[in-house]
Structure formats: structure tokens, C-alpha cells
Tab-separated table of N, CA, C and O in Angstrom:
chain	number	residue	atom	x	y	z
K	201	UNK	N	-41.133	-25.050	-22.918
K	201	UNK	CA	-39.724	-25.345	-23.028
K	201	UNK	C	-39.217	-25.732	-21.647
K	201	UNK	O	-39.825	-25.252	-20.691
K	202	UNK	N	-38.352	-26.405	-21.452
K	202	UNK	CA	-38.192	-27.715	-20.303
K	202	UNK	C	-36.535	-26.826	-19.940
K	202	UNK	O	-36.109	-25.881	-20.604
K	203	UNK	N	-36.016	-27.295	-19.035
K	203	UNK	CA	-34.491	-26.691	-18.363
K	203	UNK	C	-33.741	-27.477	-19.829
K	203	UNK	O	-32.942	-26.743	-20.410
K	204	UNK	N	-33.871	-28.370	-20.220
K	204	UNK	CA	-32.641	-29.074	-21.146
K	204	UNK	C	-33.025	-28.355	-22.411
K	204	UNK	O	-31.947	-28.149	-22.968
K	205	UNK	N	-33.796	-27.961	-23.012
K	205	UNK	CA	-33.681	-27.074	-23.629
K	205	UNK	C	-33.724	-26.270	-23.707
K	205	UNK	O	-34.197	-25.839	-24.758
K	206	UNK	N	-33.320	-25.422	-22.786
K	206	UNK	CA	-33.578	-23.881	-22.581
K	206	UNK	C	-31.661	-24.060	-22.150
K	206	UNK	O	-30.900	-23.139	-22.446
K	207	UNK	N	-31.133	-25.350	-21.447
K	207	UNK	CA	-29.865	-25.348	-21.510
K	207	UNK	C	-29.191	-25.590	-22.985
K	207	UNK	O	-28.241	-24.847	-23.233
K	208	UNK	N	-29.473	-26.305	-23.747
K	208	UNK	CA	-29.086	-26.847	-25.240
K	208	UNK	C	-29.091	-25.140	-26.232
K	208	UNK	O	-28.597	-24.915	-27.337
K	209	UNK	N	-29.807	-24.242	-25.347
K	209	UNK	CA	-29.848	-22.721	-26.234
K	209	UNK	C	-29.115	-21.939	-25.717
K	209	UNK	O	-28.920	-20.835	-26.225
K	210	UNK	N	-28.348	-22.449	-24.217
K	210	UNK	CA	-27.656	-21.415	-23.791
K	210	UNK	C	-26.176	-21.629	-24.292
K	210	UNK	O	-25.418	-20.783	-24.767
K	211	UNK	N	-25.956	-22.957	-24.070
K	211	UNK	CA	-24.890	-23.776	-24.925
K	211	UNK	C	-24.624	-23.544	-26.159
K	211	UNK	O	-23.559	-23.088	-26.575
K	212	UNK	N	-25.692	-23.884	-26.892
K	212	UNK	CA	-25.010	-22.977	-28.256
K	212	UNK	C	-24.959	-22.182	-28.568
K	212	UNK	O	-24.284	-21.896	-29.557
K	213	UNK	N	-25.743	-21.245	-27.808
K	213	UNK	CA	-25.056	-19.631	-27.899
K	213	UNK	C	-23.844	-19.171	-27.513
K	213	UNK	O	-23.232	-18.259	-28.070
K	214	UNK	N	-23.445	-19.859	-26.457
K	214	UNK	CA	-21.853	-19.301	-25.785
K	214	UNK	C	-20.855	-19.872	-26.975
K	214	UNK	O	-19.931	-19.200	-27.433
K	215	UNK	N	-21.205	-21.322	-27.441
K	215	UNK	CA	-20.450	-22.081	-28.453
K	215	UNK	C	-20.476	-21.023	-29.304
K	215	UNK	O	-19.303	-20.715	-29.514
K	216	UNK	N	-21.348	-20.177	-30.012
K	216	UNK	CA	-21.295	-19.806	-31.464
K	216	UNK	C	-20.470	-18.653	-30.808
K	216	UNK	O	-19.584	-18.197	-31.532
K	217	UNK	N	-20.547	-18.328	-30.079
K	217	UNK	CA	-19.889	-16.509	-29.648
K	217	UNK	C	-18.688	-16.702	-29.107
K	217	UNK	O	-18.065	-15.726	-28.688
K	218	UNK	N	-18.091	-18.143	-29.012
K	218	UNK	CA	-17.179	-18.627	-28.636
K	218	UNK	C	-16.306	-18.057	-27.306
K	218	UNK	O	-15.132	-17.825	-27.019
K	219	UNK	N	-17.735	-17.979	-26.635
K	219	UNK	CA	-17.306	-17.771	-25.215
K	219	UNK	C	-16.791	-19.291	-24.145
K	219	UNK	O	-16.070	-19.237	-23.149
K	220	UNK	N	-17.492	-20.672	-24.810
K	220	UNK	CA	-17.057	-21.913	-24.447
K	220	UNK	C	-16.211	-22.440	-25.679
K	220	UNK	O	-16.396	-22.036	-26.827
K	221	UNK	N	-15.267	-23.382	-25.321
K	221	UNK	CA	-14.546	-24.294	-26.396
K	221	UNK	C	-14.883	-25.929	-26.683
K	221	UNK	O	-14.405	-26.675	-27.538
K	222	UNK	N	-15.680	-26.138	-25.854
K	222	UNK	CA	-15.999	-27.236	-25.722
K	222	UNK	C	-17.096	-28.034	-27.017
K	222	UNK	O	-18.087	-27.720	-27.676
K	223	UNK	N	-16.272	-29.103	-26.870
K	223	UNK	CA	-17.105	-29.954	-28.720
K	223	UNK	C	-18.632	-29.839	-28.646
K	223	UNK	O	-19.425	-29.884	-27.706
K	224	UNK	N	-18.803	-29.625	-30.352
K	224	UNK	CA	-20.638	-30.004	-29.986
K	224	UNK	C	-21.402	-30.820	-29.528
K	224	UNK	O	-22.631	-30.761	-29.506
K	225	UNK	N	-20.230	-32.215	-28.855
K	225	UNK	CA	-21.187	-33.242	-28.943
K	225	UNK	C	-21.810	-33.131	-27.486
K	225	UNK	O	-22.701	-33.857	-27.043
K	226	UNK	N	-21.094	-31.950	-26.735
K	226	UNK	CA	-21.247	-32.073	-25.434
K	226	UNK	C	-22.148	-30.734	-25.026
K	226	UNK	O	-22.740	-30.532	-23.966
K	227	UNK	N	-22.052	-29.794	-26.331
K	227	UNK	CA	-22.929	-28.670	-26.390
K	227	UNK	C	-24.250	-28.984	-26.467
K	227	UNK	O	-25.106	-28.326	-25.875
K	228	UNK	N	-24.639	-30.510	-27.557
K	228	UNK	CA	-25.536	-30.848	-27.502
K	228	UNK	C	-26.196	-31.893	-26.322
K	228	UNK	O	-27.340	-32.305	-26.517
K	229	UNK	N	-25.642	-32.208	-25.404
K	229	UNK	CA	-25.573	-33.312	-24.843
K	229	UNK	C	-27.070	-33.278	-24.125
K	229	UNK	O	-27.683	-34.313	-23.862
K	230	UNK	N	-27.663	-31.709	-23.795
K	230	UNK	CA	-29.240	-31.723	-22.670
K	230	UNK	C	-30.204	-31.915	-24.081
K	230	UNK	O	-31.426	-32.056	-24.052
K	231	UNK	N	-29.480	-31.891	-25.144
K	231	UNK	CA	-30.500	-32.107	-26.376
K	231	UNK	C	-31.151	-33.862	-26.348
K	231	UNK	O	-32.286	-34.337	-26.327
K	232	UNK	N	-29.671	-34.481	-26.362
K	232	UNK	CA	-29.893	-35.938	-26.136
K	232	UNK	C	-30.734	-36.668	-24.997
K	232	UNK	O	-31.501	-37.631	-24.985
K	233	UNK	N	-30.301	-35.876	-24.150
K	233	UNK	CA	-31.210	-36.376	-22.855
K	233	UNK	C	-32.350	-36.162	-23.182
K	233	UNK	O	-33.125	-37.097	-22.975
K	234	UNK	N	-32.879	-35.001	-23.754
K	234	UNK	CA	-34.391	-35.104	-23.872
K	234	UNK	C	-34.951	-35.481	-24.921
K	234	UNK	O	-36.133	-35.611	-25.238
K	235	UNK	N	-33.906	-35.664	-25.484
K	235	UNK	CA	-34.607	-37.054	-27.116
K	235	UNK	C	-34.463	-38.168	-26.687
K	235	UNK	O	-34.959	-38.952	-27.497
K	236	UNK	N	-33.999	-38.737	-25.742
K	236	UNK	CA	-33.919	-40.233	-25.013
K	236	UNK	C	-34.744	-40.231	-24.110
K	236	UNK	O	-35.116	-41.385	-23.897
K	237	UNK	N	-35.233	-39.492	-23.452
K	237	UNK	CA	-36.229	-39.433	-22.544
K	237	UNK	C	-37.754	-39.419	-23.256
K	237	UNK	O	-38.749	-40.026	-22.860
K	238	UNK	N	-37.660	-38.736	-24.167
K	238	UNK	CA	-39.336	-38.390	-25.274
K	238	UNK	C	-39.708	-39.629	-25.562
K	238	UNK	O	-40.845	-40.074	-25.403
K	239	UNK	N	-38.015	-40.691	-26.332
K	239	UNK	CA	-38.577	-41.688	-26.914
K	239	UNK	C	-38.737	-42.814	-26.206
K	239	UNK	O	-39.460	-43.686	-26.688
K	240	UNK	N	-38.178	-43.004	-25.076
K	240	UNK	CA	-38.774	-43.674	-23.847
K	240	UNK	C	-39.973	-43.624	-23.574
K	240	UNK	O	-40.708	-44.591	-23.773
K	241	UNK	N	-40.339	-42.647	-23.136
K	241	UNK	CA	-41.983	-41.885	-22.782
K	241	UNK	C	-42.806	-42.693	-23.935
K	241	UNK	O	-43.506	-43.580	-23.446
K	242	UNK	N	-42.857	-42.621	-24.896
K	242	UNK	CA	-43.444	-42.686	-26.086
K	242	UNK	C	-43.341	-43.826	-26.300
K	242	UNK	O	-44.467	-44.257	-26.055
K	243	UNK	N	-42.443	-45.027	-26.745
K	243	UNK	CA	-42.279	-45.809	-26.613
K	243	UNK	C	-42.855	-46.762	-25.772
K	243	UNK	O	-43.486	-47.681	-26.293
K	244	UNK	N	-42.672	-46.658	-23.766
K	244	UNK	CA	-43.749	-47.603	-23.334
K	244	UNK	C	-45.409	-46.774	-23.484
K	244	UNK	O	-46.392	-47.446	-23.174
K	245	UNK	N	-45.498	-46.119	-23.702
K	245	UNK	CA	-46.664	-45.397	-23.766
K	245	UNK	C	-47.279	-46.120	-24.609
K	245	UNK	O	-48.295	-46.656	-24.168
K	246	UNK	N	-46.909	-46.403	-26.103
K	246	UNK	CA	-47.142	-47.020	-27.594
K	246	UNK	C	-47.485	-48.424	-27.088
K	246	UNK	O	-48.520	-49.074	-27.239
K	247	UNK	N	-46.238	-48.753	-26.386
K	247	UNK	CA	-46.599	-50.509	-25.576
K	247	UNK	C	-48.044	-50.595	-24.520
K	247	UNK	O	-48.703	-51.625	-24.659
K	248	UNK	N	-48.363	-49.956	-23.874
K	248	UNK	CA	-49.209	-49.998	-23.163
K	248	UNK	C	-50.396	-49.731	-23.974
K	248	UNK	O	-51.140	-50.711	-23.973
K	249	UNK	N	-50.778	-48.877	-24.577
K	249	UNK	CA	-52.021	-49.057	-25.714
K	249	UNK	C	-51.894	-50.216	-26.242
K	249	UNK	O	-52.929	-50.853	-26.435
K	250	UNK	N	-50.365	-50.912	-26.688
K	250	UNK	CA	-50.918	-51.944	-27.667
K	250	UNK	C	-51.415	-53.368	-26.941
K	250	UNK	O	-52.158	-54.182	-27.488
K	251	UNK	N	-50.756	-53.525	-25.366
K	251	UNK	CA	-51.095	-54.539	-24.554
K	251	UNK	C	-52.400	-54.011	-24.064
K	251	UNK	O	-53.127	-54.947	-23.729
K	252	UNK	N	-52.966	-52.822	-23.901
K	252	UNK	CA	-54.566	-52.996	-23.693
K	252	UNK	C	-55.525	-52.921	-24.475
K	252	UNK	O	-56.707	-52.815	-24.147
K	253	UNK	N	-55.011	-52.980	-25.758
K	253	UNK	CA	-55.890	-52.695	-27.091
K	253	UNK	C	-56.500	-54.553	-27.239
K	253	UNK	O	-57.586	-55.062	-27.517
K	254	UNK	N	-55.147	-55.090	-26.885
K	254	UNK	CA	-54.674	-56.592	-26.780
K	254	UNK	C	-55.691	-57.108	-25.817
K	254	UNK	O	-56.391	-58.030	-26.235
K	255	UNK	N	-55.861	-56.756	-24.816
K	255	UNK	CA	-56.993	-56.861	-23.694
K	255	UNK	C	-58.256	-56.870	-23.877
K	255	UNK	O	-59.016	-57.813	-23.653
K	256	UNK	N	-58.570	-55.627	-24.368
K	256	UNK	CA	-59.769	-55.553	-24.683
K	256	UNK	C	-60.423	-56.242	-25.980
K	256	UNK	O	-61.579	-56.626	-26.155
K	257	UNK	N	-59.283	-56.273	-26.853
K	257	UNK	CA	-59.975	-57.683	-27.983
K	257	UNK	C	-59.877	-58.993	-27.267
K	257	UNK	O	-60.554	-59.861	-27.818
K	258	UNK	N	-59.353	-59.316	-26.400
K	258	UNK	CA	-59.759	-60.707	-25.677
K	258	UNK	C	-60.791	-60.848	-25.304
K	258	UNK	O	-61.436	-61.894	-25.368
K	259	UNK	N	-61.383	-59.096	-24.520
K	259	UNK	CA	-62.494	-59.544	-23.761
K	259	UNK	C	-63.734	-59.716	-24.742
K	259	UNK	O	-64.520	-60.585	-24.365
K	260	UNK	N	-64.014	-59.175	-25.725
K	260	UNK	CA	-64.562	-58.737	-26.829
K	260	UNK	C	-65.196	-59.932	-26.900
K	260	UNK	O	-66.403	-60.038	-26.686
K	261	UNK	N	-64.164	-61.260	-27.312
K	261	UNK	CA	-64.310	-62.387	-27.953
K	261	UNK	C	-65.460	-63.191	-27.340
K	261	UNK	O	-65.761	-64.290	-27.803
């Protein structure tokens, strides 16, 4: 478990015990960062296998 989610649990705990007032969208907000960051990661990651998968069937030929 990473700081943004270990923050996204502290956040909604104070939210539910309503020790903060602040909207969920901002309770959730270290959630987003690290779902935009995963699918980044993943994403050129996916690209780079598919441009050397791409490579290596050239050389193949």
C-alpha cells in the first residue's frame, strides 16, 4: 500500500466520522491520482510490448 492510499483511508475515515466536511470528490482525490498514474504505467508499458513485439516480427521476416 503506497502514501495515496493509505491517504484515500485516512480521508474517508475522518469523512465518515465526520471529523472533515469536505466533498467526496476531494476525499477521493489520492484515489484518482493513483488510478491515473496505474493507467499511464500500464498503458505505455502495453505500447512498448506492442512496438517490440512489432520489431521482432520484422526481424523474423
Amino acid at each position: 500500500m503506497g502514501l495515496f492510499e493509505f491517504l484515500t483511508i485516512v480521508f474517508l475515515a475522518l469523512k465518515v466520522m465526520g471529523i472533515i466536511s469536505w466533498s467526496w470528490w476531494i476525499v477521493f482525490i489520492p484515489a484518482y491520482i493513483t488510478t491515473t498514474v496505474y493507467v499511464i504505467w500500464i498503458s505505455t508499458s502495453l505500447a512498448k510490448m506492442y512496438k517490440m513485439n512489432k520489431v521482432i516480427k520484422n526481424l523474423m521476416k
